[in-house]
Short mmCIF file of C-alpha atoms in Angstrom, two decimals:
data_model
loop_
_atom_site.label_atom_id
_atom_site.label_comp_id
_atom_site.label_asym_id
_atom_site.label_seq_id
_atom_site.Cartn_x
_atom_site.Cartn_y
_atom_site.Cartn_z
CA MET K 1390 0.19 -0.19 -0.13
CA THR K 1391 1.26 3.26 -0.79
CA ALA K 1392 -0.50 7.24 0.35
CA GLN K 1393 -0.72 9.57 -2.44
CA GLY K 1394 -0.46 12.85 -2.26
CA SER K 1395 0.99 16.13 -2.05
CA SER K 1396 1.72 19.10 -0.04
CA ALA K 1397 1.58 22.58 0.18
CA LEU K 1398 4.34 24.36 1.05
CA GLU K 1399 6.14 27.22 1.32
CA ALA K 1400 9.85 29.05 1.20
CA ARG K 1401 10.49 31.51 3.54
CA ASP K 1402 10.24 34.53 0.89
CA GLY K 1403 6.64 33.16 0.25
CA HIS K 1404 7.32 31.22 -2.94
CA ARG K 1405 4.75 28.37 -2.72
CA PHE K 1406 3.74 25.24 -4.82
CA GLU K 1407 2.58 21.23 -3.78
CA LEU K 1408 5.04 19.09 -3.03
CA LEU K 1409 4.36 16.01 -4.54
CA HIS K 1410 4.72 12.34 -2.56
CA HIS K 1411 4.38 8.85 -2.91
CA VAL K 1412 5.18 7.01 0.52
CA PRO K 1413 4.71 2.86 1.07
CA LEU K 1414 3.84 1.97 4.66
CA ALA K 1415 7.13 0.16 5.02
CA ALA K 1416 9.13 2.68 3.87
CA ARG K 1417 13.18 1.65 3.72
CA ALA K 1418 13.75 5.43 2.67
CA ARG K 1419 13.19 8.62 1.17
CA LEU K 1420 14.35 9.96 -1.53
CA LEU K 1421 13.98 13.76 -2.16
CA TRP K 1422 14.46 14.23 -6.22
CA LEU K 1423 14.53 17.36 -8.83
CA PRO K 1424 13.75 17.80 -11.72
CA ALA K 1425 14.72 18.70 -15.09
CA LEU K 1426 15.72 22.15 -16.35
CA GLY K 1427 11.84 22.88 -17.03
CA VAL K 1428 9.59 20.07 -16.23
CA ALA K 1429 6.41 20.06 -13.74
CA ALA K 1430 6.79 17.55 -11.19
CA ARG K 1431 4.24 15.60 -12.17
CA HIS K 1432 6.46 14.72 -15.02
CA TYR K 1433 8.13 11.62 -12.66
CA LEU K 1434 5.85 10.35 -11.77
CA PRO K 1435 5.94 6.54 -12.92
CA LEU K 1436 8.92 7.35 -11.39
CA ALA K 1437 7.92 7.09 -7.89
CA GLN K 1438 4.71 5.18 -8.21
CA THR K 1439 7.86 2.01 -9.24
CA LEU K 1440 10.42 3.25 -6.59
CA ALA K 1441 7.42 3.74 -3.97
CA ALA K 1442 6.98 0.27 -5.03
CA GLN K 1443 9.82 -1.03 -4.35
CA GLY K 1444 9.40 0.54 -0.10
CA VAL K 1445 11.49 3.70 -1.57
CA ALA K 1446 9.46 6.93 0.08
CA VAL K 1447 9.50 9.41 -3.39
CA TYR K 1448 8.87 13.03 -2.61
CA LEU K 1449 8.50 14.76 -5.92
CA HIS K 1450 9.89 19.42 -5.58
CA GLU K 1451 9.04 21.80 -7.67
CA TRP K 1452 10.89 23.73 -9.40
CA ARG K 1453 10.16 27.40 -9.23
CA GLY K 1454 8.00 28.60 -12.58
CA ASN K 1455 7.31 25.72 -13.06
CA GLY K 1456 3.74 23.49 -12.58
CA SER K 1457 2.52 24.47 -8.65
CA SER K 1458 4.97 26.76 -9.15
CA SER K 1459 3.03 30.46 -8.07
CA LEU K 1460 6.27 32.30 -9.72
CA ARG K 1461 6.94 32.35 -13.84
CA ALA K 1462 9.70 34.26 -14.86
CA SER K 1463 9.73 37.20 -16.20
CA ARG K 1464 11.13 40.23 -16.77
CA ALA K 1465 9.46 41.55 -12.70
CA GLN K 1466 10.33 37.82 -11.49
CA ASP K 1467 14.03 36.65 -11.24
CA TRP K 1468 15.95 33.63 -9.26
CA GLY K 1469 18.39 32.07 -9.65
CA TYR K 1470 20.47 29.16 -7.65
CA ARG K 1471 20.17 31.07 -5.03
CA GLU K 1472 16.53 31.01 -3.86
CA LEU K 1473 16.19 27.39 -5.66
CA LEU K 1474 18.82 26.23 -3.22
CA GLN K 1475 18.01 28.25 0.25
CA GLU K 1476 14.81 28.54 -0.01
CA ASP K 1477 12.42 25.75 -1.87
CA LEU K 1478 14.87 23.02 -1.65
CA PRO K 1479 14.85 23.63 2.61
CA ALA K 1480 10.75 23.62 2.80
CA SER K 1481 10.66 20.01 0.83
CA GLN K 1482 13.39 18.71 3.41
CA GLN K 1483 10.64 19.83 6.42
CA LEU K 1484 7.66 18.59 4.94
CA MET K 1485 10.58 15.44 4.60
CA GLU K 1486 11.05 15.38 7.84
CA LEU K 1487 8.54 16.21 9.58
CA HIS K 1488 7.71 12.44 7.95
CA ASP K 1489 10.04 10.91 9.76
CA ARG K 1490 8.96 12.49 13.56
CA ARG K 1491 5.96 11.12 12.17
CA ASP K 1492 6.39 7.39 11.21
CA GLY K 1493 10.21 7.29 11.56
CA PRO K 1494 13.66 8.23 10.13
CA LEU K 1495 14.65 6.74 7.29
CA PRO K 1496 18.09 6.80 5.71
CA TRP K 1497 17.82 9.78 2.93
CA VAL K 1498 18.57 9.41 -0.73
CA ILE K 1499 19.41 13.44 -2.93
CA GLY K 1500 18.85 12.62 -6.48
CA GLY K 1501 17.74 14.12 -10.18
CA HIS K 1502 17.18 14.70 -13.39
CA SER K 1503 20.13 16.44 -15.83
CA LEU K 1504 20.14 20.06 -14.82
CA GLY K 1505 18.27 18.42 -11.31
CA GLY K 1506 21.06 15.25 -10.68
CA GLN K 1507 23.53 18.94 -10.32
CA LEU K 1508 21.87 20.80 -8.58
CA ALA K 1509 21.20 17.82 -5.63
CA CYS K 1510 24.87 17.26 -5.40
CA LEU K 1511 24.77 20.75 -5.01
CA GLN K 1512 22.31 20.16 -1.89
CA ALA K 1513 24.46 17.37 -0.06
CA GLY K 1514 27.73 19.84 0.16
CA ARG K 1515 25.11 22.50 1.69
CA ASP K 1516 23.63 20.41 4.02
CA PRO K 1517 25.83 16.90 4.22
CA ALA K 1518 24.18 15.43 7.33
CA PRO K 1519 20.71 13.96 6.14
CA PHE K 1520 22.04 12.63 2.91
CA ARG K 1521 24.38 10.17 2.29
CA HIS K 1522 22.76 8.60 -1.47
CA LEU K 1523 22.96 10.55 -4.34
CA TRP K 1524 20.38 9.12 -7.21
CA LEU K 1525 21.56 11.27 -10.96
CA ALA K 1526 20.28 10.45 -13.99
CA ALA K 1527 21.01 11.80 -17.30
CA SER K 1528 22.38 13.75 -16.40
CA GLY K 1529 25.96 15.70 -15.73
CA THR K 1530 27.89 19.33 -15.45
CA PRO K 1531 27.45 21.93 -18.81
CA PHE K 1532 30.60 22.59 -18.59
CA TRP K 1533 31.60 22.45 -22.91
CA ARG K 1534 34.91 20.16 -22.19
CA SER K 1535 33.82 17.81 -21.35
CA PHE K 1536 31.61 16.94 -24.28
CA PRO K 1537 32.72 15.09 -27.66
CA ALA K 1538 33.83 17.09 -30.19
CA PRO K 1539 32.67 18.75 -32.89
CA ARG K 1540 29.56 19.24 -30.99
CA ALA K 1541 30.85 20.02 -27.54
CA TRP K 1542 33.21 23.14 -29.86
CA LEU K 1543 29.64 25.26 -30.70
CA LEU K 1544 28.77 25.08 -26.87
CA PRO K 1545 30.73 27.89 -25.77
CA LEU K 1546 28.62 30.11 -28.52
CA ALA K 1547 25.69 28.99 -27.15
CA TYR K 1548 25.53 29.20 -23.78
CA ARG K 1549 26.48 32.63 -24.46
CA PHE K 1550 23.23 33.20 -26.54
CA LEU K 1551 21.16 31.34 -24.04
CA LEU K 1552 22.28 33.83 -21.31
CA TRP K 1553 22.46 36.85 -23.78
CA LEU K 1554 18.08 35.92 -24.48
CA ALA K 1555 17.33 35.50 -21.58
CA ARG K 1556 18.40 39.65 -20.19
CA ARG K 1557 17.07 41.28 -23.72
CA ASN K 1558 13.46 39.47 -23.42
CA GLY K 1559 13.94 39.45 -19.45
CA ALA K 1560 13.13 35.44 -18.88
CA LEU K 1561 15.05 32.71 -21.67
CA PRO K 1562 11.49 31.41 -24.28
CA GLY K 1563 12.21 28.09 -23.92
CA ARG K 1564 9.52 26.46 -24.66
CA ARG K 1565 10.31 28.86 -28.18
CA LEU K 1566 14.09 26.77 -28.72
CA GLY K 1567 12.72 23.84 -27.25
CA PHE K 1568 15.00 24.04 -24.54
CA GLY K 1569 14.03 23.47 -21.02
CA GLY K 1570 10.59 26.35 -19.83
CA THR K 1571 10.62 29.32 -19.64
CA GLU K 1572 13.39 30.35 -17.33
CA ALA K 1573 14.67 33.27 -15.36
CA ARG K 1574 17.42 35.05 -16.28
CA SER K 1575 19.08 34.97 -13.37
CA LEU K 1576 18.91 31.01 -13.58
CA ILE K 1577 20.45 31.06 -17.22
CA SER K 1578 23.19 32.90 -15.72
CA ASP K 1579 24.33 30.22 -13.27
CA TRP K 1580 24.06 27.72 -15.22
CA SER K 1581 25.98 29.09 -18.60
CA ARG K 1582 28.44 29.94 -15.94
CA VAL K 1583 29.26 26.02 -14.87
CA GLY K 1584 29.19 25.43 -19.14
CA LEU K 1585 31.52 28.02 -19.71
CA CYS K 1586 34.11 27.97 -16.40
CA ASN K 1587 33.41 24.76 -15.12
CA ARG K 1588 32.78 25.86 -11.47
CA TYR K 1589 29.29 26.01 -9.94
CA ALA K 1590 28.36 29.48 -7.54
CA ALA K 1591 25.55 30.76 -7.74
CA ALA K 1592 24.91 34.65 -7.46
CA GLY K 1593 24.41 36.61 -3.65
CA MET K 1594 25.41 33.73 -2.26
CA GLU K 1595 29.17 33.71 -0.39
CA GLU K 1596 29.50 29.81 0.18
CA ASP K 1597 32.07 28.12 -2.31
CA LEU K 1598 29.89 25.37 -3.52
CA GLU K 1599 32.64 23.43 -5.66
CA ALA K 1600 35.06 23.09 -2.42
CA GLN K 1601 31.24 21.73 -0.42
CA LEU K 1602 31.67 19.60 -2.73
CA ARG K 1603 34.51 18.17 -2.09
CA GLY K 1604 33.20 18.15 1.17
CA VAL K 1605 30.11 15.66 0.07
CA GLN K 1606 30.80 11.87 1.37
CA ALA K 1607 28.38 9.51 0.39
CA GLN K 1608 27.77 6.36 -2.35
CA ALA K 1609 25.83 7.56 -5.48
CA CYS K 1610 24.31 5.91 -9.01
CA ALA K 1611 24.73 7.47 -12.01
CA VAL K 1612 22.32 6.34 -14.77
CA LEU K 1613 23.07 7.43 -18.26
CA MET K 1614 20.95 6.93 -21.90
CA ALA K 1615 23.55 5.47 -24.47
CA ASP K 1616 21.68 8.21 -27.41
CA ASP K 1617 21.64 11.07 -24.57
CA TRP K 1618 23.77 13.87 -26.94
CA LEU K 1619 21.96 16.33 -23.52
CA ALA K 1620 23.94 14.41 -20.81
CA PRO K 1621 26.71 12.38 -22.41
CA PRO K 1622 29.08 9.89 -20.88
CA GLY K 1623 32.06 12.67 -19.68
CA SER K 1624 29.86 14.91 -18.41
CA MET K 1625 28.73 12.65 -16.08
CA HIS K 1626 31.69 12.14 -15.34
CA ALA K 1627 32.97 16.33 -15.60
CA LEU K 1628 31.00 16.09 -12.18
CA LEU K 1629 31.43 12.94 -10.08
CA ALA K 1630 35.23 14.69 -10.75
CA LYS K 1631 34.12 17.56 -8.24
CA LEU K 1632 33.15 14.56 -5.96
CA PRO K 1633 36.49 13.34 -4.93
CA GLN K 1634 35.17 10.82 -1.03
CA VAL K 1635 32.17 9.94 -3.50
CA HIS K 1636 32.22 6.57 -4.61
CA ALA K 1637 30.10 6.80 -7.11
CA THR K 1638 28.99 3.82 -10.23
CA CYS K 1639 27.99 4.99 -13.30
CA SER K 1640 26.19 2.66 -16.21
CA VAL K 1641 24.37 4.03 -19.66
CA LEU K 1642 21.37 1.92 -20.85
CA ASP K 1643 19.95 1.43 -24.35
CA ALA K 1644 17.05 1.18 -26.14
CA ALA K 1645 16.56 -2.01 -25.49
CA THR K 1646 16.95 -2.20 -21.96
CA LEU K 1647 15.30 0.54 -21.60
CA GLY K 1648 11.96 -0.70 -23.61
CA THR K 1649 12.04 2.90 -24.88
CA LEU K 1650 14.44 6.36 -26.88
CA ALA K 1651 17.61 6.10 -25.04
CA ASP K 1652 17.21 9.76 -25.41
CA HIS K 1653 17.30 12.31 -22.53
CA PHE K 1654 13.71 12.15 -22.07
CA HIS K 1655 11.56 9.55 -22.63
CA TRP K 1656 13.09 7.01 -19.66
CA MET K 1657 10.60 9.09 -18.09
CA LYS K 1658 7.58 7.66 -19.52
CA ALA K 1659 8.90 4.23 -18.79
CA PRO K 1660 11.58 4.04 -15.40
CA GLN K 1661 11.98 0.48 -14.68
CA ALA K 1662 14.76 0.01 -16.01
CA VAL K 1663 16.13 3.17 -14.91
CA CYS K 1664 14.24 2.87 -11.28
CA ALA K 1665 15.78 -1.21 -11.14
CA GLN K 1666 20.05 0.28 -11.54
CA LEU K 1667 19.09 2.71 -8.91
CA MET K 1668 17.31 -0.23 -6.43
CA ARG K 1669 20.47 -2.52 -7.33
CA SER K 1670 22.82 0.17 -5.64
CA LEU K 1671 20.92 0.42 -2.49
CA GLN K 1672 21.17 -3.17 -1.99
CA PRO K 1673 22.21 -4.27 1.27
CA TRP K 1674 19.88 -1.14 2.98
CA PRO K 1675 21.43 0.41 4.94
CA SER K 1676 21.01 -0.50 8.42
CA GLN K 1677 21.79 3.04 9.57
CA LYS K 1678 19.33 5.90 10.50
CA ARG K 1679 20.32 9.05 8.86
#
């Protein structure tokens, strides 16, 4: 049996959103899952249902500007990594802590897809105590040198163009471009910095995110898709290189294994193979509480 529902949350700065959760009656771990850029949390319901059936309580975070979020990026509404890390993620973690107090403490996992995987790593660095496991699907750093040629040579131009366009319009019109959603210009600024310089930082935050990454001590399971040009193996390996104290496994799944196209997004509707790989990384289940 699995209790499915959502909880209305409000960040400290007034941003409101719904946290979707699937909590099995005999849960053995809690997973905070972070979506890809421009993807609403509800699109990961098949992932949550599959993992909940295997004993994982899944909490689907909602990025501001998407889905149930009370905000939409515009010239008047802007945010970057600082707001996502300092305001929104703590609100989701507080609900997980409430469930821990209500139902009993469990090991915590943080993970995500694409940009969500990157920010999962950053949050594990900022708040290392709860998280001992990282789950990364179709993710990796956008640093241009971690991509294969000749596409790598075009990426610096793409990052600069997207940043210019976001600033000119007040927000990135990602839906029209076929990349992300309508994205806040400061978010694109923080993201493009990593793509150009391979350094994680957040405007308005004094924290050294790179140093925090080097301090993460956890087990990581990374799953890539064989035909995913947005998250090639080099990109994932470059991200994991920032986590020297993390023991990581990385696998690449092809279309035959996935039962669908092995690209950046199709696995979301048929997540069984990805979930099996992630679950394998937690066997046997850790006996310690968080």
